[in-house]
PDB file of C-alpha atoms and ligand atoms in Angstrom:
ATOM      1  CA  MET A   1      17.193  15.997  12.187  1.00  0.00           C
ATOM      2  CA  ASN A   2      17.445  16.389  15.953  1.00  0.00           C
ATOM      3  CA  LYS A   3      21.025  15.441  16.943  1.00  0.00           C
ATOM      4  CA  GLU A   4      19.883  14.139  20.323  1.00  0.00           C
ATOM      5  CA  SER A   5      17.545  11.603  18.747  1.00  0.00           C
ATOM      6  CA  SER A   6      18.449   7.924  18.910  1.00  0.00           C
ATOM      7  CA  TYR A   7      16.696   7.416  15.539  1.00  0.00           C
ATOM      8  CA  LYS A   8      19.403   8.675  13.177  1.00  0.00           C
ATOM      9  CA  LYS A   9      18.846   6.522  10.103  1.00  0.00           C
ATOM     10  CA  ARG A  10      15.577   5.070   8.844  1.00  0.00           C
ATOM     11  CA  SER A  11      15.238   1.301   9.050  1.00  0.00           C
ATOM     12  CA  ASP A  12      14.628   1.063   5.281  1.00  0.00           C
ATOM     13  CA  GLY A  13      17.245   3.673   4.295  1.00  0.00           C
ATOM     14  CA  ARG A  14      14.787   6.407   3.259  1.00  0.00           C
ATOM     15  CA  GLU A  15      15.263  10.133   3.792  1.00  0.00           C
ATOM     16  CA  PHE A  16      13.204  11.387   6.737  1.00  0.00           C
ATOM     17  CA  ASN A  17      10.733  13.163   4.429  1.00  0.00           C
ATOM     18  CA  GLU A  18      10.650  10.391   1.818  1.00  0.00           C
ATOM     19  CA  ILE A  19       7.514   8.381   1.025  1.00  0.00           C
ATOM     20  CA  ARG A  20       7.866   4.654   0.315  1.00  0.00           C
ATOM     21  CA  PRO A  21       7.579   3.590  -3.357  1.00  0.00           C
ATOM     22  CA  ILE A  22       3.984   4.185  -4.429  1.00  0.00           C
ATOM     23  CA  LYS A  23       1.819   2.258  -6.884  1.00  0.00           C
ATOM     24  CA  ALA A  24      -1.626   3.522  -7.842  1.00  0.00           C
ATOM     25  CA  LYS A  25      -4.165   2.088 -10.254  1.00  0.00           C
ATOM     26  CA  VAL A  26      -7.775   2.888 -11.030  1.00  0.00           C
ATOM     27  CA  GLY A  27     -10.330   0.430 -12.417  1.00  0.00           C
ATOM     28  CA  ILE A  28      -9.125  -2.757 -10.767  1.00  0.00           C
ATOM     29  CA  VAL A  29     -12.680  -4.164 -10.371  1.00  0.00           C
ATOM     30  CA  PRO A  30     -14.473  -3.638 -13.689  1.00  0.00           C
ATOM     31  CA  SER A  31     -17.911  -4.593 -12.326  1.00  0.00           C
ATOM     32  CA  ALA A  32     -17.806  -1.853  -9.647  1.00  0.00           C
ATOM     33  CA  ASP A  33     -18.830   1.764 -10.199  1.00  0.00           C
ATOM     34  CA  GLY A  34     -15.356   2.798  -9.118  1.00  0.00           C
ATOM     35  CA  SER A  35     -12.291   0.963  -7.829  1.00  0.00           C
ATOM     36  CA  ALA A  36      -8.664   1.679  -7.062  1.00  0.00           C
ATOM     37  CA  LEU A  37      -5.446   0.332  -5.634  1.00  0.00           C
ATOM     38  CA  PHE A  38      -3.058   2.428  -3.577  1.00  0.00           C
ATOM     39  CA  GLU A  39       0.181   0.958  -2.363  1.00  0.00           C
ATOM     40  CA  THR A  40       2.984   2.489  -0.333  1.00  0.00           C
ATOM     41  CA  GLY A  41       5.882   0.108   0.320  1.00  0.00           C
ATOM     42  CA  LYS A  42       4.435  -3.122   1.649  1.00  0.00           C
ATOM     43  CA  THR A  43       1.104  -1.530   2.603  1.00  0.00           C
ATOM     44  CA  ARG A  44      -1.566  -2.187   0.027  1.00  0.00           C
ATOM     45  CA  ALA A  45      -5.149  -0.885  -0.012  1.00  0.00           C
ATOM     46  CA  ILE A  46      -7.971  -1.681  -2.405  1.00  0.00           C
ATOM     47  CA  ALA A  47     -11.137   0.422  -2.532  1.00  0.00           C
ATOM     48  CA  VAL A  48     -14.372  -0.433  -4.297  1.00  0.00           C
ATOM     49  CA  VAL A  49     -17.293   1.979  -4.690  1.00  0.00           C
ATOM     50  CA  ARG A  50     -20.899   0.987  -5.335  1.00  0.00           C
ATOM     51  CA  GLY A  51     -23.529   3.613  -5.905  1.00  0.00           C
ATOM     52  CA  PRO A  52     -25.237   5.968  -5.703  1.00  0.00           C
ATOM     53  CA  ARG A  53     -28.105   3.451  -5.542  1.00  0.00           C
ATOM     54  CA  THR A  54     -31.410   3.351  -3.634  1.00  0.00           C
ATOM     55  CA  LEU A  55     -30.859   2.629   0.045  1.00  0.00           C
ATOM     56  CA  HIS A  56     -32.736  -0.242   1.666  1.00  0.00           C
ATOM     57  CA  PRO A  57     -34.347  -0.490   4.162  1.00  0.00           C
ATOM     58  CA  GLN A  58     -36.244   2.648   3.281  1.00  0.00           C
ATOM     59  CA  HIS A  59     -36.360   4.030   6.845  1.00  0.00           C
ATOM     60  CA  MET A  60     -32.588   4.522   6.689  1.00  0.00           C
ATOM     61  CA  GLN A  61     -32.871   6.863   3.729  1.00  0.00           C
ATOM     62  CA  ASP A  62     -32.235  10.593   4.023  1.00  0.00           C
ATOM     63  CA  PRO A  63     -34.856  12.421   1.911  1.00  0.00           C
ATOM     64  CA  LEU A  64     -32.528  15.401   1.484  1.00  0.00           C
ATOM     65  CA  LYS A  65     -29.317  13.713   0.348  1.00  0.00           C
ATOM     66  CA  GLY A  66     -27.566  10.434  -0.273  1.00  0.00           C
ATOM     67  CA  ILE A  67     -25.537   8.868   2.514  1.00  0.00           C
ATOM     68  CA  LEU A  68     -21.985   7.571   2.467  1.00  0.00           C
ATOM     69  CA  ARG A  69     -21.023   4.280   4.127  1.00  0.00           C
ATOM     70  CA  VAL A  70     -17.440   3.170   4.673  1.00  0.00           C
ATOM     71  CA  ASN A  71     -16.366  -0.338   5.481  1.00  0.00           C
ATOM     72  CA  TYR A  72     -12.638  -0.889   6.183  1.00  0.00           C
ATOM     73  CA  GLN A  73     -11.261  -4.377   6.701  1.00  0.00           C
ATOM     74  CA  MET A  74      -7.855  -5.965   6.986  1.00  0.00           C
ATOM     75  CA  MET A  75      -7.703  -9.352   5.314  1.00  0.00           C
ATOM     76  CA  ALA A  76      -7.022 -12.318   7.602  1.00  0.00           C
ATOM     77  CA  PHE A  77      -3.434 -12.816   6.430  1.00  0.00           C
ATOM     78  CA  SER A  78      -2.528  -9.162   5.825  1.00  0.00           C
ATOM     79  CA  VAL A  79      -0.122  -9.275   8.759  1.00  0.00           C
ATOM     80  CA  TRP A  80       2.020 -12.005  10.270  1.00  0.00           C
ATOM     81  CA  ASP A  81      -0.557 -12.793  12.987  1.00  0.00           C
ATOM     82  CA  ARG A  82      -3.869 -13.799  11.509  1.00  0.00           C
ATOM     83  CA  ILE A  83      -6.443 -10.995  11.863  1.00  0.00           C
ATOM     84  CA  LYS A  84      -9.760 -12.107  13.319  1.00  0.00           C
ATOM     85  CA  PRO A  85     -12.365 -11.360  10.640  1.00  0.00           C
ATOM     86  CA  GLY A  86     -15.243  -9.025  11.446  1.00  0.00           C
ATOM     87  CA  ILE A  87     -15.680  -5.816  13.346  1.00  0.00           C
ATOM     88  CA  SER A  88     -13.145  -4.691  15.942  1.00  0.00           C
ATOM     89  CA  ARG A  89     -12.826  -1.460  17.922  1.00  0.00           C
ATOM     90  CA  ARG A  90      -9.936  -0.546  15.657  1.00  0.00           C
ATOM     91  CA  SER A  91     -11.866  -1.139  12.423  1.00  0.00           C
ATOM     92  CA  LEU A  92     -14.838   0.835  13.777  1.00  0.00           C
ATOM     93  CA  GLU A  93     -12.543   3.770  14.552  1.00  0.00           C
ATOM     94  CA  ILE A  94     -10.941   3.612  11.119  1.00  0.00           C
ATOM     95  CA  ASN A  95     -14.360   3.427   9.412  1.00  0.00           C
ATOM     96  CA  LYS A  96     -15.411   6.535  11.316  1.00  0.00           C
ATOM     97  CA  VAL A  97     -12.334   8.674  10.630  1.00  0.00           C
ATOM     98  CA  ILE A  98     -12.359   7.772   6.928  1.00  0.00           C
ATOM     99  CA  GLU A  99     -16.099   8.395   6.734  1.00  0.00           C
ATOM    100  CA  TRP A 100     -15.712  11.789   8.433  1.00  0.00           C
ATOM    101  CA  ALA A 101     -12.968  12.834   6.012  1.00  0.00           C
ATOM    102  CA  LEU A 102     -14.850  11.665   2.910  1.00  0.00           C
ATOM    103  CA  SER A 103     -18.201  13.128   4.039  1.00  0.00           C
ATOM    104  CA  GLU A 104     -16.609  16.586   4.024  1.00  0.00           C
ATOM    105  CA  ILE A 105     -15.793  16.436   0.316  1.00  0.00           C
ATOM    106  CA  VAL A 106     -18.479  14.191  -1.160  1.00  0.00           C
ATOM    107  CA  ASP A 107     -21.627  16.044  -2.186  1.00  0.00           C
ATOM    108  CA  LEU A 108     -24.663  13.740  -2.347  1.00  0.00           C
ATOM    109  CA  THR A 109     -27.388  16.411  -2.365  1.00  0.00           C
ATOM    110  CA  GLU A 110     -28.348  15.328  -5.900  1.00  0.00           C
ATOM    111  CA  PHE A 111     -29.057  11.772  -4.735  1.00  0.00           C
ATOM    112  CA  PRO A 112     -31.734  11.849  -2.003  1.00  0.00           C
ATOM    113  CA  GLY A 113     -32.685   8.429  -0.652  1.00  0.00           C
ATOM    114  CA  SER A 114     -29.555   6.795  -2.016  1.00  0.00           C
ATOM    115  CA  VAL A 115     -26.345   5.313  -0.620  1.00  0.00           C
ATOM    116  CA  VAL A 116     -22.750   5.235  -1.762  1.00  0.00           C
ATOM    117  CA  ASP A 117     -20.814   2.305  -0.322  1.00  0.00           C
ATOM    118  CA  VAL A 118     -17.042   2.503  -0.043  1.00  0.00           C
ATOM    119  CA  LEU A 119     -15.420  -0.830   0.733  1.00  0.00           C
ATOM    120  CA  ILE A 120     -11.759  -0.768   1.707  1.00  0.00           C
ATOM    121  CA  GLN A 121      -9.762  -3.972   1.915  1.00  0.00           C
ATOM    122  CA  ILE A 122      -6.193  -4.292   3.136  1.00  0.00           C
ATOM    123  CA  PRO A 123      -4.584  -7.401   1.641  1.00  0.00           C
ATOM    124  CA  GLN A 124      -1.146  -6.519   3.047  1.00  0.00           C
ATOM    125  CA  ALA A 125      -0.274  -4.181   5.928  1.00  0.00           C
ATOM    126  CA  ASP A 126       2.973  -2.542   7.005  1.00  0.00           C
ATOM    127  CA  ALA A 127       1.531   0.495   8.861  1.00  0.00           C
ATOM    128  CA  GLY A 128      -0.403   3.408   7.396  1.00  0.00           C
ATOM    129  CA  THR A 129      -3.383   1.384   6.216  1.00  0.00           C
ATOM    130  CA  ARG A 130      -5.997   4.036   7.076  1.00  0.00           C
ATOM    131  CA  VAL A 131      -4.229   6.659   4.963  1.00  0.00           C
ATOM    132  CA  ALA A 132      -3.578   4.222   2.095  1.00  0.00           C
ATOM    133  CA  GLY A 133      -7.251   3.199   2.300  1.00  0.00           C
ATOM    134  CA  LEU A 134      -8.337   6.815   2.175  1.00  0.00           C
ATOM    135  CA  ASN A 135      -6.149   7.512  -0.874  1.00  0.00           C
ATOM    136  CA  ALA A 136      -7.605   4.490  -2.667  1.00  0.00           C
ATOM    137  CA  ALA A 137     -11.169   5.428  -1.641  1.00  0.00           C
ATOM    138  CA  VAL A 138     -10.906   8.953  -3.047  1.00  0.00           C
ATOM    139  CA  MET A 139      -9.629   7.594  -6.376  1.00  0.00           C
ATOM    140  CA  ALA A 140     -12.442   5.018  -6.515  1.00  0.00           C
ATOM    141  CA  LEU A 141     -15.066   7.694  -5.741  1.00  0.00           C
ATOM    142  CA  ALA A 142     -13.660   9.942  -8.459  1.00  0.00           C
ATOM    143  CA  GLN A 143     -13.744   7.094 -10.968  1.00  0.00           C
ATOM    144  CA  ALA A 144     -17.357   6.359  -9.988  1.00  0.00           C
ATOM    145  CA  GLY A 145     -18.192   9.964 -10.862  1.00  0.00           C
ATOM    146  CA  VAL A 146     -19.420  10.805  -7.363  1.00  0.00           C
ATOM    147  CA  PRO A 147     -19.475  14.624  -7.058  1.00  0.00           C
ATOM    148  CA  MET A 148     -16.625  15.844  -4.856  1.00  0.00           C
ATOM    149  CA  LYS A 149     -15.536  19.324  -3.793  1.00  0.00           C
ATOM    150  CA  GLU A 150     -11.879  18.385  -4.037  1.00  0.00           C
ATOM    151  CA  MET A 151      -9.541  15.398  -3.840  1.00  0.00           C
ATOM    152  CA  LEU A 152      -7.895  14.144  -0.655  1.00  0.00           C
ATOM    153  CA  SER A 153      -4.351  12.873  -0.203  1.00  0.00           C
ATOM    154  CA  ALA A 154      -3.275  11.245   3.032  1.00  0.00           C
ATOM    155  CA  VAL A 155       0.013  10.211   4.618  1.00  0.00           C
ATOM    156  CA  ALA A 156       1.085   8.863   8.005  1.00  0.00           C
ATOM    157  CA  ALA A 157       3.621  11.184   9.580  1.00  0.00           C
ATOM    158  CA  GLY A 158       5.400  10.337  12.784  1.00  0.00           C
ATOM    159  CA  LYS A 159       7.930  11.170  15.455  1.00  0.00           C
ATOM    160  CA  ILE A 160      10.385   8.348  16.082  1.00  0.00           C
ATOM    161  CA  ASP A 161      12.163   9.212  19.337  1.00  0.00           C
ATOM    162  CA  LYS A 162      12.944  12.872  18.456  1.00  0.00           C
ATOM    163  CA  THR A 163      13.075  12.457  14.679  1.00  0.00           C
ATOM    164  CA  LEU A 164      10.213  13.586  12.438  1.00  0.00           C
ATOM    165  CA  VAL A 165       9.473  11.222   9.558  1.00  0.00           C
ATOM    166  CA  ILE A 166       6.974  10.808   6.740  1.00  0.00           C
ATOM    167  CA  ASP A 167       5.180   7.577   5.804  1.00  0.00           C
ATOM    168  CA  VAL A 168       5.937   5.558   8.926  1.00  0.00           C
ATOM    169  CA  ASN A 169       6.512   1.832   8.404  1.00  0.00           C
ATOM    170  CA  LYS A 170       5.635  -0.873  10.939  1.00  0.00           C
ATOM    171  CA  GLU A 171       9.184  -1.178  12.277  1.00  0.00           C
ATOM    172  CA  GLU A 172       9.181   2.567  12.966  1.00  0.00           C
ATOM    173  CA  GLU A 173       5.740   2.434  14.508  1.00  0.00           C
ATOM    174  CA  ASP A 174       7.029  -0.200  16.949  1.00  0.00           C
ATOM    175  CA  TYR A 175      10.177   1.798  17.890  1.00  0.00           C
ATOM    176  CA  GLU A 176      10.550   1.936  21.666  1.00  0.00           C
ATOM    177  CA  GLU A 177      13.841   3.729  22.422  1.00  0.00           C
ATOM    178  CA  GLY A 178      13.859   7.262  23.868  1.00  0.00           C
ATOM    179  CA  GLU A 179      10.462   8.889  23.404  1.00  0.00           C
ATOM    180  CA  GLY A 180       9.237   5.916  21.359  1.00  0.00           C
ATOM    181  CA  SER A 181       6.992   6.322  18.350  1.00  0.00           C
ATOM    182  CA  THR A 182       4.172   8.807  17.745  1.00  0.00           C
ATOM    183  CA  ASP A 183       2.003   8.081  14.747  1.00  0.00           C
ATOM    184  CA  ILE A 184       0.238  11.067  13.109  1.00  0.00           C
ATOM    185  CA  PRO A 185      -2.061  10.155  10.208  1.00  0.00           C
ATOM    186  CA  LEU A 186      -2.797  13.271   8.148  1.00  0.00           C
ATOM    187  CA  CYS A 187      -5.056  14.019   5.205  1.00  0.00           C
ATOM    188  CA  PHE A 188      -5.103  17.235   3.152  1.00  0.00           C
ATOM    189  CA  GLY A 189      -7.500  18.697   0.589  1.00  0.00           C
ATOM    190  CA  SER A 190      -5.937  19.084  -2.844  1.00  0.00           C
ATOM    191  CA  PHE A 191      -7.116  22.698  -3.402  1.00  0.00           C
ATOM    192  CA  SER A 192      -8.061  24.082  -0.006  1.00  0.00           C
ATOM    193  CA  LYS A 193      -5.072  22.405   1.776  1.00  0.00           C
ATOM    194  CA  LYS A 194      -7.515  21.932   4.633  1.00  0.00           C
ATOM    195  CA  ILE A 195      -6.808  19.102   7.056  1.00  0.00           C
ATOM    196  CA  TYR A 196      -9.524  16.441   6.896  1.00  0.00           C
ATOM    197  CA  LEU A 197      -7.900  13.865   9.160  1.00  0.00           C
ATOM    198  CA  LEU A 198      -5.435  14.299  11.973  1.00  0.00           C
ATOM    199  CA  GLN A 199      -4.886  11.762  14.719  1.00  0.00           C
ATOM    200  CA  LEU A 200      -2.151  11.898  17.292  1.00  0.00           C
ATOM    201  CA  ASP A 201      -1.331   9.236  19.831  1.00  0.00           C
ATOM    202  CA  GLY A 202       1.518  10.467  22.008  1.00  0.00           C
ATOM    203  CA  LYS A 203       3.332  13.706  22.741  1.00  0.00           C
ATOM    204  CA  ILE A 204       4.784  16.309  20.407  1.00  0.00           C
ATOM    205  CA  SER A 205       5.994  19.908  20.888  1.00  0.00           C
ATOM    206  CA  ILE A 206       4.250  22.767  19.082  1.00  0.00           C
ATOM    207  CA  GLU A 207       7.368  23.415  16.932  1.00  0.00           C
ATOM    208  CA  ASN A 208       7.572  19.765  15.920  1.00  0.00           C
ATOM    209  CA  PHE A 209       3.850  19.706  15.257  1.00  0.00           C
ATOM    210  CA  LYS A 210       4.074  22.697  12.904  1.00  0.00           C
ATOM    211  CA  GLU A 211       7.046  21.107  11.154  1.00  0.00           C
ATOM    212  CA  ILE A 212       5.321  17.758  10.712  1.00  0.00           C
ATOM    213  CA  LEU A 213       2.263  19.453   9.202  1.00  0.00           C
ATOM    214  CA  LYS A 214       4.522  21.117   6.621  1.00  0.00           C
ATOM    215  CA  MET A 215       6.279  17.834   5.855  1.00  0.00           C
ATOM    216  CA  GLY A 216       2.910  16.069   5.611  1.00  0.00           C
ATOM    217  CA  GLN A 217       1.495  18.648   3.252  1.00  0.00           C
ATOM    218  CA  LYS A 218       4.479  18.405   0.904  1.00  0.00           C
ATOM    219  CA  ALA A 219       4.167  14.625   0.868  1.00  0.00           C
ATOM    220  CA  SER A 220       0.415  14.862   0.214  1.00  0.00           C
ATOM    221  CA  GLU A 221       1.095  17.015  -2.855  1.00  0.00           C
ATOM    222  CA  LYS A 222       3.339  14.278  -4.291  1.00  0.00           C
ATOM    223  CA  ILE A 223       0.658  11.686  -3.574  1.00  0.00           C
ATOM    224  CA  TYR A 224      -2.014  13.870  -5.200  1.00  0.00           C
ATOM    225  CA  LYS A 225      -0.022  13.997  -8.468  1.00  0.00           C
ATOM    226  CA  ILE A 226       0.170  10.202  -8.542  1.00  0.00           C
ATOM    227  CA  GLN A 227      -3.566   9.857  -7.812  1.00  0.00           C
ATOM    228  CA  VAL A 228      -4.414  12.249 -10.656  1.00  0.00           C
ATOM    229  CA  GLU A 229      -2.058  10.439 -13.048  1.00  0.00           C
ATOM    230  CA  ALA A 230      -3.765   7.135 -12.187  1.00  0.00           C
ATOM    231  CA  LEU A 231      -7.231   8.670 -12.699  1.00  0.00           C
ATOM    232  CA  LYS A 232      -6.211   9.952 -16.115  1.00  0.00           C
ATOM    233  CA  ASN A 233      -5.009   6.476 -17.097  1.00  0.00           C
ATOM    234  CA  PRO A 234      -7.542   3.894 -15.861  1.00  0.00           C
ATOM    235  CA  GLY A 235      -6.089   0.383 -15.864  1.00  0.00           C
ATOM    236  CA  LYS A 236      -2.494   1.630 -15.839  1.00  0.00           C
ATOM    237  CA  GLU A 237      -0.289   1.179 -12.790  1.00  0.00           C
ATOM    238  CA  VAL A 238       1.266   4.522 -11.956  1.00  0.00           C
ATOM    239  CA  ARG A 239       4.427   4.488  -9.862  1.00  0.00           C
ATOM    240  CA  GLY A 240       5.995   7.197  -7.803  1.00  0.00           C
TER     241      GLY A 240
HETATM  242  O1  LIG B 301      -2.629   0.877   9.698  1.00  0.00           O
HETATM  243  P1  LIG B 301      -2.668   2.153  10.467  1.00  0.00           P
HETATM  244  O2  LIG B 301      -1.281   2.717  10.729  1.00  0.00           O
HETATM  245  O3  LIG B 301      -3.575   3.162   9.870  1.00  0.00           O
HETATM  246  O4  LIG B 301      -3.352   1.831  11.870  1.00  0.00           O
HETATM  247  P2  LIG B 301      -2.718   1.248  13.236  1.00  0.00           P
HETATM  248  O5  LIG B 301      -3.876   0.801  14.049  1.00  0.00           O
HETATM  249  O6  LIG B 301      -1.786   2.258  13.804  1.00  0.00           O
HETATM  250  O7  LIG B 301      -1.920  -0.034  12.787  1.00  0.00           O
HETATM  251  C1  LIG B 301      -0.592   0.022  12.407  1.00  0.00           C
HETATM  252  C2  LIG B 301      -0.155  -1.253  11.793  1.00  0.00           C
HETATM  253  O8  LIG B 301      -0.152  -2.283  12.770  1.00  0.00           O
HETATM  254  C3  LIG B 301      -1.025  -1.795  10.682  1.00  0.00           C
HETATM  255  O9  LIG B 301      -0.856  -1.123   9.460  1.00  0.00           O
HETATM  256  C4  LIG B 301      -0.552  -3.236  10.644  1.00  0.00           C
HETATM  257  O10 LIG B 301       0.685  -3.298   9.944  1.00  0.00           O
HETATM  258  C5  LIG B 301      -0.328  -3.533  12.121  1.00  0.00           C
HETATM  259  N1  LIG B 301      -1.446  -4.248  12.751  1.00  0.00           N
HETATM  260  C6  LIG B 301      -1.273  -5.582  13.067  1.00  0.00           C
HETATM  261  O11 LIG B 301      -0.208  -6.127  12.832  1.00  0.00           O
HETATM  262  N2  LIG B 301      -2.312  -6.281  13.645  1.00  0.00           N
HETATM  263  C7  LIG B 301      -3.492  -5.669  13.905  1.00  0.00           C
HETATM  264  N3  LIG B 301      -4.491  -6.363  14.463  1.00  0.00           N
HETATM  265  C8  LIG B 301      -3.666  -4.329  13.595  1.00  0.00           C
HETATM  266  C9  LIG B 301      -2.631  -3.630  13.025  1.00  0.00           C
END
């Protein structure tokens, strides 16, 4: 830890590289083709997958492959202020970045003219909802049997003043002393270790950036193990 940083101890007592307690479960919506819950601390994400099924209207179909649609939403009372239902600039951005990450691994060449819908709901939010949503979505897609090149595991890294941390909570995200808070959502491929999502709002040095990528990758490997354990045991809540 940087000695000059004003953020010397985490607000919830965690180590700087420690993820919040995780819960993961697959098969939470029996009527769906795939479904999963992914929870880190007080952030909870639910993903439901429908498809592949024929896409209507027909003019939207791709004759060469199936298409993937992502819809991310925070529930009205997921945070202290009520969230206005419907589309916002933020939800559009999150849909896009999740869709971009998933499109890289999902292979729908066998399903021309079809669609796979991924619905992500956030019943409770305490920062890191896009990465929790992505983790749940990948598990739901795997349960639905959608062909994928590899799994994805995502985590929100951050720099709180001069301190690098993993799995940022809302209190940390709102930190204003010194250099304030820089949120860095990251997503890694389970085999390739490729980065499928990286967003960075704020400033960070190259050394810190390299370090945070290493910390993020280690954390993603822990998350991957929990996702796999949940996939092997549908209906069972796996904790980590
Ligand atoms: O959730 P994530 O970190 O991926 O995205 P964000 O846009 O950086 O939002 C961070 C957190 O702010 C969310 O997880 C919520 O806890 C909170 N938030 C909120 O309280 N009200 C909103 N309208 C949007 C986000």
